[in-house]
C-alpha cells in the first residue's frame, strides 16, 4: 500500500577490505634521456597481489612514455593491463586501458570484463582546462544477452558552476532507452531531463554486481529541479510486471 515501508532485502556483498591495509609487490623501471628542460621518460611497472586503500589487484602491468617533457610538445602515453581486480567494491576479471595526452587534450580507451556475462568498453576524448570536457564517442555495456550502446557521441562539461550533460542517450537491443540532458549546478536550481523507456530493472542489479532479485520494465520521464541540497524530481512513470523478492 502507498506509504508502507518496503521490506528489507538481504544482498550478498563482496568482503570489505580495510582502507588501512597495505600489502603487495610493485616493481618499476624506466629510462630518462635529455636534460632538465627537455627530456624523455619511458618505462614499465609490474604489480602483484596489491592491497591498498580498500582496493585489490592480483596482477597489473603498465608501460608509460613521457616525451618532450616540460615543453609545449609534451606528450604522455600509458597502457595498462590487469587481472582479478576489486575496485571500490566492484570486481573485474580483466582490465585493459590506454591513455594519451598532449595538453590540453587527450584520449582514453577502457575495456573491462566480469565473468562470461558482463563486459564494458568506452572510448572518448577529454580536455583538461578550466572548462573540463569529456566527449564519449563509443560506449558499450553487455549484461548477459542485453547490450547497451551509445546512440551518438555524448558530451559532459565540468566547470565552477557545475556539470552539464549534453544529449547522453543509451539504447539497448531489447528496445530500452536511457536519456539525460541538462545542468547540475553547484549552486542554484538544477534543470536535468531524465527519460527511461522500456528499461529492464534486472540490468541495474547485474550492472551493480548485486544478487538483489529485481525484475520488471520501467518507463519514466522527469526533470530534476531545485538545488543539490534540496532536489525535486517532477515526473511521470510506469512499471510493468515489477517484482522483488
mmCIF file of C-alpha atoms in Angstrom:
data_model
loop_
_atom_site.group_PDB
_atom_site.id
_atom_site.type_symbol
_atom_site.label_atom_id
_atom_site.label_comp_id
_atom_site.label_asym_id
_atom_site.label_seq_id
_atom_site.Cartn_x
_atom_site.Cartn_y
_atom_site.Cartn_z
ATOM 1 C CA UNK A 1 0.000 0.000 0.000
ATOM 2 C CA UNK A 2 1.176 3.584 -0.550
ATOM 3 C CA UNK A 3 3.332 4.796 2.303
ATOM 4 C CA UNK A 4 4.057 1.303 3.595
ATOM 5 C CA UNK A 5 7.805 0.727 4.199
ATOM 6 C CA UNK A 6 9.455 -1.734 1.843
ATOM 7 C CA UNK A 7 10.698 -4.930 3.496
ATOM 8 C CA UNK A 8 14.420 -5.383 3.936
ATOM 9 C CA UNK A 9 16.312 -7.208 1.209
ATOM 10 C CA UNK A 10 19.291 -9.381 2.051
ATOM 11 C CA UNK A 11 22.051 -8.937 -0.519
ATOM 12 C CA UNK A 12 25.333 -10.718 -0.926
ATOM 13 C CA UNK A 13 28.191 -8.210 -0.961
ATOM 14 C CA UNK A 14 31.914 -8.742 -1.518
ATOM 15 C CA UNK A 15 34.209 -8.894 1.521
ATOM 16 C CA UNK A 16 35.274 -5.473 2.743
ATOM 17 C CA UNK A 17 38.966 -4.628 2.720
ATOM 18 C CA UNK A 18 40.245 -2.295 5.414
ATOM 19 C CA UNK A 19 41.336 1.031 3.934
ATOM 20 C CA UNK A 20 44.359 0.958 6.228
ATOM 21 C CA UNK A 21 45.589 -2.362 4.763
ATOM 22 C CA UNK A 22 48.664 -2.116 2.545
ATOM 23 C CA UNK A 23 50.488 -5.081 1.017
ATOM 24 C CA UNK A 24 51.825 -6.487 -2.244
ATOM 25 C CA UNK A 25 54.754 -6.233 -4.611
ATOM 26 C CA UNK A 26 55.454 -3.370 -7.020
ATOM 27 C CA UNK A 27 58.355 -3.189 -9.477
ATOM 28 C CA UNK A 28 59.100 -0.169 -11.641
ATOM 29 C CA UNK A 29 61.887 0.551 -14.115
ATOM 30 C CA UNK A 30 62.499 3.401 -16.500
ATOM 31 C CA UNK A 31 64.997 5.349 -18.535
ATOM 32 C CA UNK A 32 65.378 9.143 -18.730
ATOM 33 C CA UNK A 33 67.159 10.796 -21.636
ATOM 34 C CA UNK A 34 67.694 14.507 -22.194
ATOM 35 C CA UNK A 35 68.152 17.459 -19.858
ATOM 36 C CA UNK A 36 66.162 19.347 -17.216
ATOM 37 C CA UNK A 37 64.406 21.484 -19.837
ATOM 38 C CA UNK A 38 63.513 18.720 -22.291
ATOM 39 C CA UNK A 39 63.667 15.021 -21.565
ATOM 40 C CA UNK A 40 62.034 11.696 -22.459
ATOM 41 C CA UNK A 41 60.933 9.183 -19.826
ATOM 42 C CA UNK A 42 59.999 5.599 -20.769
ATOM 43 C CA UNK A 43 59.403 2.644 -18.508
ATOM 44 C CA UNK A 44 57.198 -0.115 -17.182
ATOM 45 C CA UNK A 45 55.521 -1.107 -13.939
ATOM 46 C CA UNK A 46 54.518 -4.508 -12.574
ATOM 47 C CA UNK A 47 52.333 -5.081 -9.514
ATOM 48 C CA UNK A 48 51.267 -8.359 -7.891
ATOM 49 C CA UNK A 49 48.884 -9.118 -5.014
ATOM 50 C CA UNK A 50 48.467 -5.452 -4.131
ATOM 51 C CA UNK A 51 46.005 -4.314 -1.437
ATOM 52 C CA UNK A 52 45.706 -0.548 -0.959
ATOM 53 C CA UNK A 53 43.004 1.794 0.406
ATOM 54 C CA UNK A 54 40.320 -0.901 0.295
ATOM 55 C CA UNK A 55 41.123 -1.994 -3.271
ATOM 56 C CA UNK A 56 42.921 -5.120 -4.501
ATOM 57 C CA UNK A 57 44.762 -6.174 -7.669
ATOM 58 C CA UNK A 58 46.160 -9.635 -8.269
ATOM 59 C CA UNK A 59 48.234 -8.637 -11.300
ATOM 60 C CA UNK A 60 48.857 -5.362 -13.127
ATOM 61 C CA UNK A 61 51.195 -4.484 -15.999
ATOM 62 C CA UNK A 62 51.755 -0.961 -17.312
ATOM 63 C CA UNK A 63 54.006 0.774 -19.827
ATOM 64 C CA UNK A 64 54.415 4.526 -19.972
ATOM 65 C CA UNK A 65 56.167 7.196 -22.011
ATOM 66 C CA UNK A 66 56.540 10.921 -21.419
ATOM 67 C CA UNK A 67 58.223 12.538 -24.410
ATOM 68 C CA UNK A 68 59.403 16.121 -24.859
ATOM 69 C CA UNK A 69 58.656 16.686 -21.188
ATOM 70 C CA UNK A 70 58.438 20.290 -19.932
ATOM 71 C CA UNK A 71 57.980 21.641 -23.475
ATOM 72 C CA UNK A 72 54.935 22.694 -25.499
ATOM 73 C CA UNK A 73 55.212 19.359 -27.347
ATOM 74 C CA UNK A 74 54.957 17.323 -24.128
ATOM 75 C CA UNK A 75 53.068 14.053 -24.706
ATOM 76 C CA UNK A 76 52.102 11.291 -22.257
ATOM 77 C CA UNK A 77 51.082 7.754 -23.248
ATOM 78 C CA UNK A 78 50.106 4.955 -20.826
ATOM 79 C CA UNK A 79 48.983 1.377 -21.439
ATOM 80 C CA UNK A 80 47.606 -0.839 -18.646
ATOM 81 C CA UNK A 81 46.518 -4.489 -18.370
ATOM 82 C CA UNK A 82 45.242 -6.075 -15.166
ATOM 83 C CA UNK A 83 43.512 -9.171 -13.834
ATOM 84 C CA UNK A 84 41.406 -10.070 -10.787
ATOM 85 C CA UNK A 85 40.705 -6.510 -9.688
ATOM 86 C CA UNK A 86 38.473 -5.280 -6.863
ATOM 87 C CA UNK A 87 37.870 -1.540 -7.118
ATOM 88 C CA UNK A 88 35.531 0.230 -4.690
ATOM 89 C CA UNK A 89 33.527 -2.953 -4.198
ATOM 90 C CA UNK A 90 33.288 -3.820 -7.924
ATOM 91 C CA UNK A 91 35.064 -6.982 -9.072
ATOM 92 C CA UNK A 92 36.521 -7.419 -12.585
ATOM 93 C CA UNK A 93 38.330 -10.335 -14.172
ATOM 94 C CA UNK A 94 40.325 -8.265 -16.647
ATOM 95 C CA UNK A 95 41.141 -4.632 -17.357
ATOM 96 C CA UNK A 96 42.694 -3.041 -20.421
ATOM 97 C CA UNK A 97 43.292 0.669 -20.717
ATOM 98 C CA UNK A 98 45.055 3.161 -22.979
ATOM 99 C CA UNK A 99 45.568 6.872 -22.371
ATOM 100 C CA UNK A 100 47.318 9.552 -24.397
ATOM 101 C CA UNK A 101 47.579 13.222 -23.518
ATOM 102 C CA UNK A 102 49.036 16.331 -25.140
ATOM 103 C CA UNK A 103 47.980 19.441 -23.299
ATOM 104 C CA UNK A 104 45.187 20.303 -23.130
ATOM 105 C CA UNK A 105 43.545 17.311 -24.911
ATOM 106 C CA UNK A 106 43.742 13.559 -24.588
ATOM 107 C CA UNK A 107 42.154 10.240 -25.498
ATOM 108 C CA UNK A 108 41.166 7.321 -23.273
ATOM 109 C CA UNK A 109 40.097 3.746 -24.018
ATOM 110 C CA UNK A 110 38.953 1.269 -21.365
ATOM 111 C CA UNK A 111 37.702 -2.336 -21.566
ATOM 112 C CA UNK A 112 36.514 -4.347 -18.545
ATOM 113 C CA UNK A 113 35.239 -7.910 -18.258
ATOM 114 C CA UNK A 114 33.492 -9.605 -15.352
ATOM 115 C CA UNK A 115 32.802 -13.301 -15.885
ATOM 116 C CA UNK A 116 31.265 -14.565 -19.112
ATOM 117 C CA UNK A 117 28.157 -12.379 -18.886
ATOM 118 C CA UNK A 118 29.389 -8.825 -18.413
ATOM 119 C CA UNK A 119 31.826 -6.642 -20.296
ATOM 120 C CA UNK A 120 32.094 -2.895 -20.728
ATOM 121 C CA UNK A 121 34.053 -0.700 -23.123
ATOM 122 C CA UNK A 122 34.500 3.045 -23.527
ATOM 123 C CA UNK A 123 36.383 5.328 -25.877
ATOM 124 C CA UNK A 124 36.448 9.064 -25.515
ATOM 125 C CA UNK A 125 38.351 12.320 -25.665
ATOM 126 C CA UNK A 126 38.865 14.898 -22.935
ATOM 127 C CA UNK A 127 40.007 18.467 -22.401
ATOM 128 C CA UNK A 128 41.817 19.245 -19.155
ATOM 129 C CA UNK A 129 41.401 23.011 -18.857
ATOM 130 C CA UNK A 130 39.390 25.487 -16.763
ATOM 131 C CA UNK A 131 36.286 24.188 -18.539
ATOM 132 C CA UNK A 132 36.878 20.444 -18.466
ATOM 133 C CA UNK A 133 35.187 18.344 -21.131
ATOM 134 C CA UNK A 134 34.715 14.644 -21.835
ATOM 135 C CA UNK A 135 33.404 13.616 -25.251
ATOM 136 C CA UNK A 136 32.413 9.941 -25.282
ATOM 137 C CA UNK A 137 32.434 8.583 -28.825
ATOM 138 C CA UNK A 138 31.814 4.882 -28.090
ATOM 139 C CA UNK A 139 30.258 3.159 -25.084
ATOM 140 C CA UNK A 140 29.012 -0.430 -24.837
ATOM 141 C CA UNK A 141 27.690 -2.372 -21.846
ATOM 142 C CA UNK A 142 26.927 -6.097 -22.239
ATOM 143 C CA UNK A 143 24.813 -7.560 -19.458
ATOM 144 C CA UNK A 144 24.171 -11.210 -20.320
ATOM 145 C CA UNK A 145 22.122 -11.034 -23.560
ATOM 146 C CA UNK A 146 21.304 -7.320 -23.199
ATOM 147 C CA UNK A 147 23.653 -4.865 -24.904
ATOM 148 C CA UNK A 148 23.533 -1.112 -24.283
ATOM 149 C CA UNK A 149 25.323 1.210 -26.714
ATOM 150 C CA UNK A 150 25.656 4.948 -27.097
ATOM 151 C CA UNK A 151 23.258 6.243 -29.750
ATOM 152 C CA UNK A 152 25.534 9.162 -30.668
ATOM 153 C CA UNK A 153 28.623 10.880 -29.229
ATOM 154 C CA UNK A 154 27.866 12.466 -25.853
ATOM 155 C CA UNK A 155 29.485 15.445 -24.141
ATOM 156 C CA UNK A 156 29.862 16.227 -20.428
ATOM 157 C CA UNK A 157 31.322 19.527 -19.144
ATOM 158 C CA UNK A 158 32.707 20.240 -15.658
ATOM 159 C CA UNK A 159 33.311 23.809 -14.532
ATOM 160 C CA UNK A 160 32.994 26.027 -11.485
ATOM 161 C CA UNK A 161 29.215 26.424 -11.958
ATOM 162 C CA UNK A 162 28.514 22.672 -12.061
ATOM 163 C CA UNK A 163 28.171 19.785 -14.501
ATOM 164 C CA UNK A 164 26.488 19.989 -17.903
ATOM 165 C CA UNK A 165 25.236 16.806 -19.581
ATOM 166 C CA UNK A 166 24.614 17.141 -23.314
ATOM 167 C CA UNK A 167 22.448 14.539 -25.030
ATOM 168 C CA UNK A 168 23.608 11.341 -23.323
ATOM 169 C CA UNK A 169 21.476 8.594 -24.904
ATOM 170 C CA UNK A 170 21.917 4.858 -24.456
ATOM 171 C CA UNK A 171 19.861 2.296 -26.366
ATOM 172 C CA UNK A 172 19.611 -1.455 -25.820
ATOM 173 C CA UNK A 173 18.971 -4.347 -28.207
ATOM 174 C CA UNK A 174 15.752 -5.005 -26.241
ATOM 175 C CA UNK A 175 14.257 -1.579 -27.031
ATOM 176 C CA UNK A 176 15.354 0.231 -23.869
ATOM 177 C CA UNK A 177 16.343 3.908 -23.797
ATOM 178 C CA UNK A 178 18.182 5.981 -21.170
ATOM 179 C CA UNK A 179 18.448 9.709 -21.920
ATOM 180 C CA UNK A 180 19.881 12.611 -19.871
ATOM 181 C CA UNK A 181 20.325 16.267 -20.800
ATOM 182 C CA UNK A 182 20.711 19.386 -18.709
ATOM 183 C CA UNK A 183 22.569 21.093 -15.894
ATOM 184 C CA UNK A 184 23.553 20.036 -12.364
ATOM 185 C CA UNK A 185 24.802 23.265 -10.736
ATOM 186 C CA UNK A 186 26.983 23.554 -7.652
ATOM 187 C CA UNK A 187 24.586 26.297 -6.513
ATOM 188 C CA UNK A 188 21.170 27.414 -7.710
ATOM 189 C CA UNK A 189 18.490 25.379 -9.462
ATOM 190 C CA UNK A 190 19.099 22.215 -11.433
ATOM 191 C CA UNK A 191 17.451 21.530 -14.771
ATOM 192 C CA UNK A 192 18.203 17.967 -15.826
ATOM 193 C CA UNK A 193 15.832 15.978 -18.051
ATOM 194 C CA UNK A 194 15.825 12.203 -17.437
ATOM 195 C CA UNK A 195 13.998 9.777 -19.713
ATOM 196 C CA UNK A 196 13.779 5.993 -19.226
ATOM 197 C CA UNK A 197 11.870 3.831 -21.686
ATOM 198 C CA UNK A 198 11.443 0.063 -21.586
ATOM 199 C CA UNK A 199 14.218 -0.106 -19.003
ATOM 200 C CA UNK A 200 14.743 -3.588 -17.553
ATOM 201 C CA UNK A 201 15.322 -3.332 -13.802
ATOM 202 C CA UNK A 202 17.316 -6.579 -13.833
ATOM 203 C CA UNK A 203 20.020 -4.689 -15.751
ATOM 204 C CA UNK A 204 20.551 -2.460 -12.689
ATOM 205 C CA UNK A 205 21.230 -5.407 -10.384
ATOM 206 C CA UNK A 206 23.572 -7.007 -12.914
ATOM 207 C CA UNK A 207 25.490 -3.772 -13.553
ATOM 208 C CA UNK A 208 25.911 -3.214 -9.799
ATOM 209 C CA UNK A 209 27.016 -6.859 -9.407
ATOM 210 C CA UNK A 210 24.202 -7.405 -6.921
ATOM 211 C CA UNK A 211 22.148 -10.519 -6.215
ATOM 212 C CA UNK A 212 19.037 -8.467 -5.363
ATOM 213 C CA UNK A 213 16.266 -10.152 -7.429
ATOM 214 C CA UNK A 214 14.856 -7.137 -9.288
ATOM 215 C CA UNK A 215 12.627 -7.577 -12.320
ATOM 216 C CA UNK A 216 10.179 -5.527 -14.337
ATOM 217 C CA UNK A 217 10.211 -2.863 -17.029
ATOM 218 C CA UNK A 218 10.304 0.817 -16.084
ATOM 219 C CA UNK A 219 9.233 3.783 -18.193
ATOM 220 C CA UNK A 220 9.690 7.213 -16.629
ATOM 221 C CA UNK A 221 10.276 10.788 -17.707
ATOM 222 C CA UNK A 222 11.042 13.650 -15.390
ATOM 223 C CA UNK A 223 13.002 16.786 -14.636
ATOM 224 C CA UNK A 224 15.404 17.181 -11.734
ATOM 225 C CA UNK A 225 14.864 20.659 -10.289
ATOM 226 C CA UNK A 226 15.805 22.630 -7.206
ATOM 227 C CA UNK A 227 19.200 22.833 -5.561
ATOM 228 C CA UNK A 228 21.569 19.919 -4.968
ATOM 229 C CA UNK A 229 20.819 20.205 -1.241
ATOM 230 C CA UNK A 230 17.058 20.185 -1.821
ATOM 231 C CA UNK A 231 16.390 18.449 -5.163
ATOM 232 C CA UNK A 232 12.912 17.888 -6.561
ATOM 233 C CA UNK A 233 12.040 15.365 -9.220
ATOM 234 C CA UNK A 234 8.957 16.174 -11.296
ATOM 235 C CA UNK A 235 7.969 13.080 -13.263
ATOM 236 C CA UNK A 236 5.591 10.661 -14.863
ATOM 237 C CA UNK A 237 6.351 6.959 -14.525
ATOM 238 C CA UNK A 238 5.086 3.459 -15.124
ATOM 239 C CA UNK A 239 6.188 -0.037 -14.121
ATOM 240 C CA UNK A 240 5.257 -3.271 -15.885
ATOM 241 C CA UNK A 241 5.459 -6.607 -14.056
ATOM 242 C CA UNK A 242 7.686 -5.154 -11.356
ATOM 243 C CA UNK A 243 8.885 -7.600 -8.722
ATOM 244 C CA UNK A 244 11.461 -8.067 -5.997
ATOM 245 C CA UNK A 245 11.729 -10.903 -3.514
#
